[in-house]
Every structure is written in structure tokens, then in C-alpha cells.
Amino acid sequence: MSERLIYLPLGGAGEVGMNAYVYGYGPEGKERLIVVDLGVTFPDMDGSPGVDLIMADTAWLEANVNRIDAIFLTHGHEDHIGAMPHLWPKLRAPVFTRRFTAALVAIKMEEAGMASDMIRVVEPRPKAVDVGPFRVQFVPVSHSIPESSALIIDTPAGRIVHTGDFKLDGNPVVGEPFDPLEWHEIANEGAGIKVLCCDSTNVFTHNPGRSESTLVAPLRDFIASQKGMVVATTFASNVARLKTLAEAGRAAGRSVCLLGRAMRKMVQVAEEANVLKGFPGTIQPEDAVDVPRDSLMLIVTGSQGERRAATAQLSRGKYLGLSMKEGDTFLFSSKVIPGNERGVIRIMNAFSEMGVDVVDDRGGLYHVSGHANRPDLEAVHDLLRPQILIPMHGEHRHLREHAKIALSKGIATEVATNGTMLDLTGPAPKVVEYIETGRFYLDGTVLIGALDGVVRERIRMALNGHVLITVIIDEDDVPLGDAWVELMGLPERGKSGGDMMKIIEDELSAFLETAPEKIVRDDDKLDEALRRIARQVAMEEIGKKPEVTVVVSRLMAD
Ligand SMILES: [Zn+2]
């Protein structure tokens, strides 16, 4: 049987988040497999209330677990490593990544009570990892976290470049620059590049991306011109930005304090992993309280409005003895991720009510993206000249737009969303199979399938309220006493002005008095009849149909 090269995204293709990609090589159905990234995405109140984390459904990988040779992690963002503690135990393959990412993953595993000895630290190219039919090299790329890497995956069918998340930044402040010379070399070794699997996040942004270093002067000038306390937020993992902000604060003669556990930890890990050097001295929160406001700068977590993070806490009042007031400035050195706008705007308004000036990245002075914009993507296409381009890391519209660019350049392409298995052996990609994929929800401490119905039921209860009906049926199949009703999440009184609980109870009791024996004797029929009555009354009284639970207790004759 002939061998083939396959690609299968399980997450990240058709959405921004929960990245998980599979490559395989070998005889059909027996390909050896590697997994690239195991990330999470975050729930929202509309679609997944109460859920803690969302990640790719790995059922297909679990069914083929003996074929997995390794897991590679490109960088330390949550949408690339966040699922490790939850999914690794199902896959149990060795994990390869670079030093800083390894440190972040190890913390994650240990916090989840797991060992971290599955993690192997890899040095960048020319060092390589040989697993099964694959030879994999890590190539440094610039992004918004140190030590991001693209992967060069050499297979008997040709060379794949998996970009991971990247931007073209020759001076990223912290971490390694994007090196066009090295990429030129990579493109020209052997038979060149067969497949480019490429970040699509910013395909709709038409201006060239800007370097992290372009923020240094504007941030320094901005902070120097402020009178009261300055508070700035950004992603904790954007170590370069933390450094730029802290240096700008120090240059303005301010004491700098990092607020938020994630942020202090990130700086510590980056220093230990040797990717961060020369971070300015900072003071502890308990000492910050005594510093005059015009000499203090806080750098805080919670740029996305996360409820428990420092930004949200400050917007509600005192946090660790610190609070904001009129004349202070709050700077969002960050972009709001789609979906988080409402929470962030609520916080901005809360600050505004305190008389705090809120400044965001508008105009691009105080924030740059970590992803390559359209002209940069095109530059990479031209530099690498792949035979096939597979857009990844993007919503459907991003993937499709990226594929259009490829076609316009005569590069074979295919929009492959989660679950689409491509055969990449030939000169053009072929869809060979659709794998049943979905999402896992981490709900509290339990992994459930997104389609298991748990969250659907939770949403229905949240939207419609809940009625609990209890009836007791005696040994002779005769209702004992009246039905008993409890309401949850529903108004007490409706249109008639009467007590709705009482009205439902009366209707149920009236029904039970005359109910035919064949209904009373049958659990399902009784359940259905009582449910219908409760919903009918609620519809008349309050104009909506609640969820109903019927509990029938039957007394047994000895
Ligand atoms: Zn990233």
C-alpha cells in the first residue's frame, strides 16, 4: 500500500482558540501521527455558561492513541498549551517544546497535581527531533510571548512549515527576531517547501505589521506626561510589553508594582528561563500603598475584563489596599479579544465614574498585534514559495480569505476546518475524510462533551426558569394528598396577580382528582400530563414555558 501525508485540524481551524493540529505519515489508516499544540478557548455566558474551559475533542486521537509518536508545543499561550493537563492523560505521548514554554507547561501540570516528566526541552534549529517518519525542528519566530516557534516538519513526502503564531518583527524587545535569512535558507534546502500551514489571524489587516519596539517611545512619553497614578494592563504573557511599560514607568521616576499573580509569575519564569533580562526593579503591593500617587505605576492583569483579575477588582474599588481616583490614568496596552467587549466596556465606565482617564490602544500608539498582517503573510508566501498553502489559526472567514490569496498566486490550497482530513501527498490537497469532532468542556473538574446536553439543559433552566413538582401515589395507584410545587428563577406572581405556585398546585390537584387510572399508573404518562399543565399555567401567567421536573413517589404495598 502506498504511503500518504495527512493533515487534520481538531481545533483552531474555523475559530481563534483551542489549537490542536495533527499530521500523519504512513500507509492509509496506519499513519504515524504527531500532534501540534493542545490549547483551550474560553467560554462565554451566552453559549457555555458555567463552563470553565473549552478544548478540542480528542476522541479520534484517543481511538488511534498507539499511533501518536509525539506532541509538539509551539509557544506558551493558553490557546496552544492550556489543554495539556486535561488532554495529555488521554494521549500520553512525549511532549517536545522549548525551554520557556516547557517551564510554563510544567507549572500547569504540577498545579493539576501531575508530574511534568513527559516534557522534553528542545533547542532550536539546527537541532532536530526524530520521531517515527518525522524530523521536526523549532525555528524561532517573533510573536507576543517569548520563544514562539514555527516547526519545520520533514517527512518522506516533503517539508512542512507549520508557522504557529507569528509576526515579522526584527526587533521584538524581548525574544528572538524574525530572521528572513534563516527562512530563505529553510525554503531553499532540498526540494523546498511542500506545505505551508500558516497563521491567518490578521489576514484582513491591510497595513504591514509594526514592531513591538515602536511602542517604546510613545509609551515613555505618555507615562511621563501623566500627573496622578498610572495603571496599565496587558496580557501577562506579553513579557516584552511588561518590560517596555516598566521601563517607561521607571524613566518617569515612578516606582513600579506588578499586580496579579499571573503577571509576577510570568516575569519570574521568563527570568529563570533566561528569555528576560534587565527587567527594572519593582516594589511589592504592600509597599506601593505608601508611595505618593504621582510617583507610582501599577502594571496589572485583566486586560480582557476577567472578573477576578486586578483590573476588574480596581474597577470595583479597593484591591490590596490600592484604589483609583480622579486624576489617575488607566491604560489598556492591549486589544480586546472579540467576545470580551462588554466586560471591558463595563470596567471602562466604572473607571470613568471614578474620574479616571481611560486610554486604550486606539490609533495603535500603545499596542501592536502579535500576528502577521496581510502584507506580511504575503511576504512569507513569497519567501517560502510553498507548493501547498493551508490556512490555519482563524475563523472560517479568515481561512477562506487566506486561501483566496494563495489561489491568486497560483498556490494550491484548501479551506480545512476542524475535522477535515487532507491528503497532502500529491501536488494539491485532497479532502479524504471528515472526522467527527466537537469540543470538550471542562465543567468544574469534569470533562464533558459539548453536545452531551448538560450545558444545553443549563441554558434552558437559566432562560426559562424551573418548576419542581412532587406527587405521592399510594399502593392503590391513588394520589395521596395534593401535588407540591416549587418555583426556581420564576416570578411569584403573573398576570392574574395570584400566587403562581399555588395556581399550578391547584390545577395539578384538580387534574389528579379526576385523572384516569391508566395515566396515574404509568410514570411516563403521569409525568407528561403534569408537565403540560405546569407549562400551560406558566404560559398563561407569565408568558413563558419553564423547565419542569416531576418527581413521582409511589408507596409500595408490602
Ligand atoms: Zn499565540
Coordinates of C-alpha atoms and ligand atoms in Angstrom, one line a residue:
M1 CA 0.0 0.0 0.0
S2 CA 1.3 3.4 -0.8
E3 CA 2.1 5.9 2.0
R4 CA 0.5 9.2 2.4
L5 CA 0.9 12.5 4.3
I6 CA -2.2 13.7 6.1
Y7 CA -3.2 16.8 8.0
L8 CA -6.1 17.0 10.4
P9 CA -7.0 20.1 12.4
L10 CA -9.0 19.2 15.6
G11 CA -9.1 22.8 16.9
G12 CA -8.1 26.3 15.7
A13 CA -9.3 25.9 12.1
G14 CA -12.6 27.8 12.0
E15 CA -12.1 29.7 15.2
V16 CA -9.4 31.6 17.1
G17 CA -8.6 29.4 20.0
M18 CA -8.1 25.8 21.2
N19 CA -5.4 25.0 18.7
A20 CA -4.8 21.3 18.0
Y21 CA -3.4 20.0 14.7
V22 CA -2.5 16.5 13.6
Y23 CA 0.0 15.5 11.0
G24 CA 0.4 11.9 9.9
Y25 CA 2.5 9.8 7.5
G26 CA 2.3 6.2 6.5
P27 CA 0.0 3.6 4.9
E28 CA -3.6 4.7 4.8
G29 CA -5.2 4.3 8.2
K30 CA -1.9 3.3 9.7
E31 CA -0.1 6.7 9.5
R32 CA 2.2 7.6 12.4
L33 CA 0.9 10.8 14.0
I34 CA 2.2 13.9 15.7
V35 CA 0.1 16.5 17.4
V36 CA 0.9 20.2 17.3
D37 CA -0.4 22.2 20.2
L38 CA -3.1 21.4 22.7
G39 CA -4.9 24.7 23.6
V40 CA -8.0 25.9 25.2
T41 CA -10.6 28.5 24.3
F42 CA -12.7 30.5 26.8
P43 CA -16.4 30.0 27.5
D44 CA -19.0 32.8 27.4
M45 CA -22.2 33.4 29.2
D46 CA -24.3 33.1 26.1
G47 CA -23.1 29.8 24.7
S48 CA -21.4 28.0 27.6
P49 CA -22.5 29.4 30.9
G50 CA -20.7 28.0 33.9
V51 CA -18.1 26.2 31.8
D52 CA -14.5 26.7 32.9
L53 CA -12.6 25.9 29.7
I54 CA -13.2 24.6 26.2
M55 CA -10.8 22.4 24.3
A56 CA -10.7 20.2 21.2
D57 CA -12.5 16.8 21.3
T58 CA -9.7 14.2 21.1
A59 CA -11.9 11.1 20.6
W60 CA -10.2 10.4 17.2
L61 CA -6.8 10.7 18.7
E62 CA -7.7 8.5 21.6
A63 CA -9.0 5.9 19.2
N64 CA -5.6 6.0 17.5
V65 CA -3.5 6.6 20.5
N66 CA -0.9 3.9 19.7
R67 CA -0.1 5.7 16.5
I68 CA 0.9 9.0 18.2
D69 CA 4.6 9.5 18.3
A70 CA 4.9 12.9 20.0
I71 CA 3.2 16.2 20.9
F72 CA 4.9 19.5 19.9
L73 CA 4.1 22.8 21.5
T74 CA 4.9 25.9 19.5
H75 CA 4.6 28.5 22.3
G76 CA 3.2 29.2 25.7
H77 CA -0.2 30.9 25.1
E78 CA -3.2 29.3 26.6
D79 CA -4.8 28.7 23.3
H80 CA -1.8 26.5 22.5
I81 CA -0.9 24.7 25.8
G82 CA -3.9 25.3 28.1
A83 CA -5.4 21.8 27.5
M84 CA -2.3 19.9 28.4
P85 CA -3.3 19.0 32.0
H86 CA -6.7 17.8 30.7
L87 CA -5.9 16.1 27.4
W88 CA -2.3 14.8 27.9
P89 CA -3.5 12.0 30.2
K90 CA -5.6 10.7 27.3
L91 CA -2.8 10.8 24.8
R92 CA 0.3 10.1 26.9
A93 CA 2.9 10.9 24.2
P94 CA 6.2 12.6 24.9
V95 CA 6.0 16.4 24.7
F96 CA 8.6 18.5 22.9
T97 CA 9.0 22.2 23.3
R98 CA 11.4 25.0 24.0
R99 CA 12.7 26.0 27.5
F100 CA 10.3 28.8 28.4
T101 CA 7.2 27.1 27.1
A102 CA 8.3 23.9 28.9
A103 CA 8.5 25.8 32.2
L104 CA 5.0 27.2 31.7
V105 CA 3.6 23.8 30.9
A106 CA 5.4 22.2 33.8
I107 CA 3.8 24.7 36.2
K108 CA 0.4 23.9 34.6
M109 CA 0.9 20.1 35.0
E110 CA 2.1 20.5 38.6
E111 CA -0.8 22.7 39.6
A112 CA -3.1 20.0 38.3
G113 CA -1.3 17.5 40.5
M114 CA 0.6 15.8 37.7
A115 CA 4.2 15.1 37.0
S116 CA 5.9 17.0 34.2
D117 CA 8.5 14.4 33.2
M118 CA 6.8 13.9 29.8
I119 CA 8.2 17.3 28.7
R120 CA 11.4 17.3 26.7
V121 CA 13.2 20.7 26.2
V122 CA 14.4 21.2 22.6
E123 CA 17.0 23.6 21.4
P124 CA 16.1 25.5 18.2
R125 CA 17.2 24.5 14.7
P126 CA 19.7 23.1 13.6
K127 CA 18.8 20.7 16.5
A128 CA 16.1 18.3 15.5
V129 CA 13.7 15.8 17.0
D130 CA 13.3 12.5 15.1
V131 CA 10.1 10.7 15.8
G132 CA 8.6 8.0 13.6
P133 CA 8.8 9.2 10.0
F134 CA 9.1 12.8 11.1
R135 CA 12.1 15.1 11.7
V136 CA 11.0 18.2 13.5
Q137 CA 12.9 21.5 14.1
F138 CA 11.9 24.5 16.1
V139 CA 12.6 27.8 14.4
P140 CA 12.3 31.0 16.5
V141 CA 9.6 33.5 15.3
S142 CA 8.5 36.7 16.8
H143 CA 5.1 36.8 18.5
S144 CA 3.7 38.3 21.7
I145 CA 5.3 35.8 24.0
P146 CA 9.0 34.8 24.2
E147 CA 10.3 31.7 22.4
S148 CA 7.5 31.3 19.9
S149 CA 8.5 28.8 17.3
A150 CA 7.5 27.7 13.9
L151 CA 8.0 24.0 13.2
I152 CA 9.8 22.6 10.2
I153 CA 8.4 19.1 9.8
D154 CA 10.4 17.0 7.3
T155 CA 8.6 13.8 6.1
P156 CA 9.3 11.3 3.3
A157 CA 6.6 13.2 1.3
G158 CA 8.3 16.6 1.7
R159 CA 8.9 19.5 4.0
I160 CA 6.0 21.1 6.0
V161 CA 6.3 24.5 7.6
H162 CA 3.8 25.0 10.5
T163 CA 4.2 28.6 11.4
G164 CA 2.5 28.6 14.7
D165 CA 1.6 32.2 15.7
F166 CA 4.0 34.7 14.3
K167 CA 4.6 38.2 13.1
L168 CA 7.5 39.7 11.2
D169 CA 9.3 41.7 13.9
G170 CA 13.0 42.4 13.5
N171 CA 13.2 44.0 17.0
P172 CA 10.7 42.4 19.4
V173 CA 12.3 44.0 22.6
V174 CA 12.3 40.5 24.3
G175 CA 12.9 37.3 22.5
E176 CA 14.2 36.4 19.1
P177 CA 13.5 38.5 15.9
F178 CA 12.0 37.1 12.8
D179 CA 15.1 36.2 10.7
P180 CA 14.4 36.3 6.9
L181 CA 17.9 34.9 6.1
E182 CA 17.2 31.8 8.0
W183 CA 13.8 31.4 6.4
H184 CA 15.4 31.9 3.0
E185 CA 17.7 29.0 3.8
I186 CA 14.8 26.8 5.0
A187 CA 13.0 27.5 1.8
N188 CA 15.9 26.6 -0.4
E189 CA 17.1 23.4 1.3
G190 CA 16.5 20.2 -0.7
A191 CA 13.2 20.2 -2.7
G192 CA 12.0 23.4 -1.0
I193 CA 8.7 23.6 0.9
K194 CA 5.8 21.3 0.1
V195 CA 3.3 22.6 2.6
L196 CA 3.0 25.9 4.4
C197 CA 0.4 25.7 7.2
C198 CA 0.0 29.4 8.1
D199 CA -1.4 31.7 10.8
S200 CA -4.4 33.5 9.3
T201 CA -5.5 35.8 12.3
N202 CA -4.7 39.2 10.7
V203 CA -5.4 38.4 7.1
F204 CA -7.9 41.2 6.9
T205 CA -5.5 43.8 8.2
H206 CA -4.1 45.5 5.1
N207 CA -1.3 47.6 6.5
P208 CA 2.1 46.0 7.3
G209 CA 2.5 45.0 11.0
R210 CA 4.5 47.1 13.4
S211 CA 7.4 46.1 15.6
E212 CA 7.0 45.8 19.4
S213 CA 9.9 48.3 19.6
T214 CA 7.8 51.1 18.0
L215 CA 5.8 51.3 21.3
V216 CA 8.8 52.2 23.4
A217 CA 8.9 56.0 22.7
P218 CA 5.1 56.6 22.7
L219 CA 4.6 54.7 26.0
R220 CA 7.6 56.5 27.6
D221 CA 6.2 59.9 26.5
F222 CA 2.7 59.1 27.5
I223 CA 3.6 57.9 31.0
A224 CA 6.0 60.8 31.6
S225 CA 3.1 63.3 30.9
Q226 CA 0.7 61.8 33.4
K227 CA 0.1 63.6 36.8
G228 CA -1.7 61.1 39.0
M229 CA -1.2 57.4 39.5
V230 CA -0.8 55.4 36.2
V231 CA -2.2 51.9 35.9
A232 CA -1.5 49.9 32.8
T233 CA -2.8 46.5 31.7
T234 CA -1.7 44.0 29.1
F235 CA -1.5 40.2 28.7
A236 CA 0.7 38.8 31.5
S237 CA 2.5 36.6 28.9
N238 CA 3.5 39.6 26.8
V239 CA 6.8 39.9 28.6
A240 CA 8.2 42.4 26.1
R241 CA 5.3 44.8 26.8
L242 CA 5.7 44.4 30.5
K243 CA 9.3 45.3 30.2
T244 CA 8.5 48.3 28.0
L245 CA 5.9 49.5 30.4
A246 CA 8.0 49.0 33.5
E247 CA 11.0 50.9 31.9
A248 CA 8.7 53.7 30.8
G249 CA 7.4 54.0 34.4
R250 CA 11.0 54.0 35.8
A251 CA 12.1 56.6 33.2
A252 CA 9.2 58.8 34.5
G253 CA 10.6 58.5 38.0
R254 CA 7.9 56.2 39.2
S255 CA 8.1 53.1 41.4
V256 CA 6.6 50.2 39.5
C257 CA 4.5 47.5 41.0
L258 CA 3.2 44.3 39.3
L259 CA -0.3 43.4 40.4
G260 CA -1.8 40.0 39.8
R261 CA -0.3 36.6 40.5
A262 CA -0.1 35.5 36.8
M263 CA 2.0 38.6 36.0
R264 CA 4.5 38.2 38.7
K265 CA 4.8 34.5 38.0
M266 CA 5.3 35.2 34.2
V267 CA 8.2 37.6 34.8
Q268 CA 9.8 35.2 37.3
V269 CA 9.6 32.2 34.9
A270 CA 10.9 34.3 32.0
E271 CA 13.9 35.4 34.0
E272 CA 14.6 31.9 35.2
A273 CA 14.3 30.6 31.6
N274 CA 16.8 33.3 30.6
V275 CA 14.5 34.9 28.0
L276 CA 14.0 38.1 30.0
K277 CA 17.0 40.1 31.1
G278 CA 17.2 43.6 32.7
F279 CA 13.7 43.9 33.9
P280 CA 13.5 47.0 36.1
G281 CA 13.2 46.6 39.9
T282 CA 9.7 46.5 41.2
I283 CA 8.1 47.0 44.5
Q284 CA 5.6 44.8 46.4
P285 CA 1.9 45.7 46.6
E286 CA 2.1 46.2 50.4
D287 CA 4.8 48.9 49.8
A288 CA 3.0 50.5 46.9
V289 CA 0.3 51.8 49.3
D290 CA 2.9 54.2 50.9
V291 CA 4.2 55.6 47.6
P292 CA 2.7 59.0 46.5
R293 CA 0.3 58.6 43.6
D294 CA 2.3 60.7 41.2
S295 CA 5.4 58.5 41.8
L296 CA 3.6 55.2 41.3
M297 CA 2.8 53.0 38.4
L298 CA 0.9 49.7 38.6
I299 CA 1.0 47.1 35.8
V300 CA -1.9 44.8 36.3
T301 CA -3.6 41.7 35.0
G302 CA -7.1 41.5 33.5
S303 CA -6.9 43.3 30.1
Q304 CA -9.8 41.2 28.9
G305 CA -12.1 42.2 31.8
E306 CA -11.6 38.9 33.6
R307 CA -13.8 39.2 36.7
R308 CA -11.3 38.1 39.3
A309 CA -8.2 39.8 37.8
A310 CA -6.7 43.1 39.2
T311 CA -8.3 45.4 36.5
A312 CA -11.8 44.3 37.4
Q313 CA -11.0 44.4 41.1
L314 CA -9.7 48.0 40.9
S315 CA -12.8 49.0 38.9
R316 CA -15.0 47.8 41.8
G317 CA -13.0 49.6 44.5
K318 CA -10.0 48.8 46.7
Y319 CA -7.6 46.0 45.7
L320 CA -4.8 45.0 48.0
G321 CA -5.2 48.4 49.7
L322 CA -4.9 50.3 46.4
S323 CA -7.6 52.2 44.7
M324 CA -8.0 54.6 41.8
K325 CA -9.4 58.2 41.9
E326 CA -9.9 61.4 40.0
G327 CA -6.7 62.4 38.1
D328 CA -5.4 58.9 37.7
T329 CA -5.0 57.2 34.4
F330 CA -5.8 53.7 33.3
L331 CA -4.1 52.5 30.1
F332 CA -5.2 49.4 28.1
S333 CA -1.9 48.4 26.3
S334 CA -3.8 45.6 24.7
K335 CA -6.6 44.7 22.3
V336 CA -10.0 43.4 23.3
I337 CA -10.5 39.9 22.0
P338 CA -13.8 39.6 20.2
G339 CA -16.4 38.4 22.7
N340 CA -14.9 40.3 25.7
E341 CA -16.0 43.8 24.7
R342 CA -19.0 44.1 27.0
G343 CA -17.0 43.2 30.1
V344 CA -14.2 45.6 29.2
I345 CA -16.5 48.5 28.5
R346 CA -18.3 47.9 31.8
I347 CA -14.9 48.3 33.5
M348 CA -14.0 51.4 31.5
N349 CA -17.3 53.0 32.6
A350 CA -16.6 52.1 36.2
F351 CA -13.2 53.9 36.0
S352 CA -14.8 56.8 34.2
E353 CA -17.3 57.2 37.1
M354 CA -14.3 57.5 39.5
G355 CA -12.9 60.4 37.4
V356 CA -10.1 58.2 36.0
D357 CA -9.0 58.8 32.4
V358 CA -9.1 55.6 30.4
V359 CA -6.8 55.3 27.4
D360 CA -6.9 52.4 25.1
D361 CA -4.8 51.3 22.1
R362 CA -6.8 53.4 19.7
G363 CA -4.6 54.6 17.0
G364 CA -2.1 51.8 17.6
L365 CA 0.2 54.0 19.7
Y366 CA 0.1 51.8 22.8
H367 CA -0.4 48.3 21.4
V368 CA 0.7 46.2 18.4
S369 CA -0.6 42.8 17.4
G370 CA 1.4 39.6 17.7
H371 CA 0.2 38.3 14.4
A372 CA 1.3 38.9 10.8
N373 CA -0.9 41.3 8.8
R374 CA -1.8 40.6 5.2
P375 CA 1.2 42.1 3.5
D376 CA 3.5 40.2 6.0
L377 CA 1.7 37.0 5.2
E378 CA 2.2 37.6 1.5
A379 CA 5.9 38.3 2.2
V380 CA 6.1 34.9 3.9
H381 CA 4.3 33.2 1.0
D382 CA 6.8 34.8 -1.4
L383 CA 9.8 34.0 0.8
L384 CA 8.9 30.3 1.3
R385 CA 7.2 29.6 -2.1
P386 CA 5.3 26.5 -0.9
Q387 CA 3.6 24.1 -3.3
I388 CA 0.5 24.0 -1.0
L389 CA -0.8 26.6 1.5
I390 CA -3.1 25.5 4.2
P391 CA -4.6 28.4 6.2
M392 CA -5.0 27.7 9.9
H393 CA -5.5 29.7 13.2
G394 CA -8.5 31.7 12.2
E395 CA -12.3 31.8 11.9
H396 CA -13.8 30.5 8.7
R397 CA -13.7 33.9 7.0
H398 CA -10.0 34.3 7.8
L399 CA -9.2 30.8 6.4
R400 CA -11.2 31.5 3.2
E401 CA -9.6 34.9 2.6
H402 CA -6.2 33.4 3.2
A403 CA -7.0 30.6 0.7
K404 CA -8.0 33.3 -1.9
I405 CA -4.6 34.9 -1.6
A406 CA -2.9 31.6 -2.2
L407 CA -5.1 30.9 -5.3
S408 CA -4.3 34.3 -6.7
K409 CA -0.6 33.4 -6.5
G410 CA -1.1 30.0 -8.1
I411 CA -0.5 28.1 -4.9
A412 CA -2.7 25.0 -4.3
T413 CA -4.9 25.4 -1.2
E414 CA -7.9 24.1 0.7
V415 CA -10.0 25.6 3.5
A416 CA -9.8 22.8 6.0
T417 CA -11.9 23.4 9.2
N418 CA -11.8 21.3 12.3
G419 CA -12.3 17.6 11.4
T420 CA -11.4 17.9 7.8
M421 CA -8.6 15.4 6.9
L422 CA -6.5 16.4 4.0
D423 CA -4.2 14.2 1.9
L424 CA -1.2 16.3 1.2
T425 CA 0.9 13.7 -0.7
G426 CA 0.1 14.9 -4.2
P427 CA 0.7 18.3 -5.8
A428 CA -2.7 19.6 -4.4
P429 CA -4.5 18.9 -1.2
K430 CA -7.4 16.4 -1.3
V431 CA -10.1 16.1 1.3
V432 CA -10.2 12.4 2.2
E433 CA -12.4 12.3 5.3
Y434 CA -14.5 14.2 7.7
I435 CA -13.8 13.2 11.3
E436 CA -16.5 13.5 13.9
T437 CA -15.1 16.4 16.0
G438 CA -16.5 18.6 18.6
R439 CA -15.4 20.2 21.8
F440 CA -14.8 19.1 25.3
Y441 CA -15.9 21.4 28.2
L442 CA -14.1 21.5 31.5
D443 CA -17.1 21.9 33.8
G444 CA -15.8 22.3 37.3
T445 CA -13.4 19.4 37.4
V446 CA -15.1 17.2 34.9
L447 CA -14.6 16.9 31.1
I448 CA -17.9 16.7 29.3
G449 CA -18.8 16.7 25.6
A450 CA -20.2 20.0 24.3
L451 CA -23.1 18.0 22.8
D452 CA -23.8 15.9 25.9
G453 CA -26.7 18.1 26.7
V454 CA -25.5 19.2 30.1
V455 CA -24.9 22.8 29.2
R456 CA -28.0 22.9 26.9
E457 CA -30.1 21.9 29.8
R458 CA -28.3 24.5 32.0
I459 CA -29.1 27.2 29.4
R460 CA -32.7 26.2 29.2
M461 CA -33.1 26.4 33.0
A462 CA -31.3 29.8 33.0
L463 CA -33.5 31.2 30.3
N464 CA -36.9 29.7 31.2
G465 CA -36.7 29.0 35.0
H466 CA -37.6 25.8 36.6
V467 CA -40.7 24.2 38.2
L468 CA -40.4 21.2 40.5
I469 CA -43.5 19.1 41.0
T470 CA -43.8 16.3 43.7
V471 CA -46.7 13.9 43.9
I472 CA -47.2 10.9 46.0
I473 CA -49.2 7.9 44.7
D474 CA -50.4 5.3 47.2
E475 CA -50.4 1.4 46.9
D476 CA -53.7 1.5 45.1
D477 CA -52.5 4.0 42.5
V478 CA -54.4 6.8 44.0
P479 CA -52.8 10.2 44.5
L480 CA -52.1 10.8 48.2
G481 CA -52.8 14.4 49.1
D482 CA -52.1 17.4 46.7
A483 CA -49.3 18.0 44.3
W484 CA -46.5 20.1 45.7
V485 CA -44.8 22.7 43.6
E486 CA -41.6 24.7 43.9
L487 CA -40.5 27.5 41.6
M488 CA -36.9 28.5 40.8
G489 CA -35.9 31.5 38.8
L490 CA -39.5 32.5 38.2
P491 CA -41.6 35.4 39.3
E492 CA -44.0 34.7 42.2
R493 CA -47.0 36.4 40.6
G494 CA -48.1 36.6 37.0
K495 CA -51.0 38.1 35.0
S496 CA -53.8 37.1 37.4
G497 CA -52.0 38.6 40.4
G498 CA -52.4 35.3 42.2
D499 CA -49.5 33.2 43.7
M500 CA -48.3 31.2 40.7
M501 CA -47.0 28.3 42.8
K502 CA -50.5 28.0 44.3
I503 CA -52.2 28.3 41.0
I504 CA -50.1 25.5 39.5
E505 CA -50.7 23.3 42.6
D506 CA -54.5 23.8 42.3
E507 CA -54.5 22.9 38.6
L508 CA -52.4 19.8 39.2
S509 CA -54.6 18.7 42.1
A510 CA -57.8 19.2 40.1
F511 CA -56.3 17.1 37.4
L512 CA -55.2 14.3 39.8
E513 CA -58.7 14.1 41.3
T514 CA -60.2 13.1 38.0
A515 CA -57.2 11.6 36.3
P516 CA -57.9 8.2 34.6
E517 CA -56.2 5.3 36.3
K518 CA -54.2 4.3 33.3
I519 CA -52.4 7.6 33.4
V520 CA -51.8 7.6 37.1
R521 CA -50.4 4.1 37.0
D522 CA -47.9 5.0 34.2
D523 CA -44.9 7.0 35.2
D524 CA -44.2 8.5 31.8
K525 CA -47.8 9.4 31.1
L526 CA -48.3 11.0 34.5
D527 CA -45.0 12.9 34.2
E528 CA -46.1 14.2 30.8
A529 CA -49.6 15.2 31.9
L530 CA -48.3 17.1 34.9
R531 CA -45.6 18.8 33.0
R532 CA -48.0 20.0 30.4
I533 CA -50.3 21.5 33.0
A534 CA -47.5 23.4 34.7
R535 CA -46.2 24.8 31.4
Q536 CA -49.7 25.8 30.4
V537 CA -50.3 27.7 33.6
A538 CA -46.9 29.4 33.4
M539 CA -47.6 30.4 29.8
E540 CA -50.9 32.0 30.7
E541 CA -49.5 33.7 33.8
I542 CA -46.0 34.9 32.7
G543 CA -45.8 34.2 29.0
K544 CA -43.1 31.6 29.1
K545 CA -42.7 27.9 29.4
P546 CA -40.3 26.8 32.2
E547 CA -38.4 23.6 32.5
V548 CA -40.3 21.1 34.7
T549 CA -39.1 18.3 36.8
V550 CA -41.7 15.8 38.0
V551 CA -40.9 13.6 41.0
V552 CA -43.5 10.8 41.5
S553 CA -43.1 8.8 44.7
R554 CA -45.0 5.5 44.8
L555 CA -45.8 3.8 48.0
M556 CA -45.3 0.1 47.7
A557 CA -47.6 -2.5 49.3
D558 CA -45.6 -5.0 51.4
Ligands
ZN1 ZN -0.1 33.0 20.4

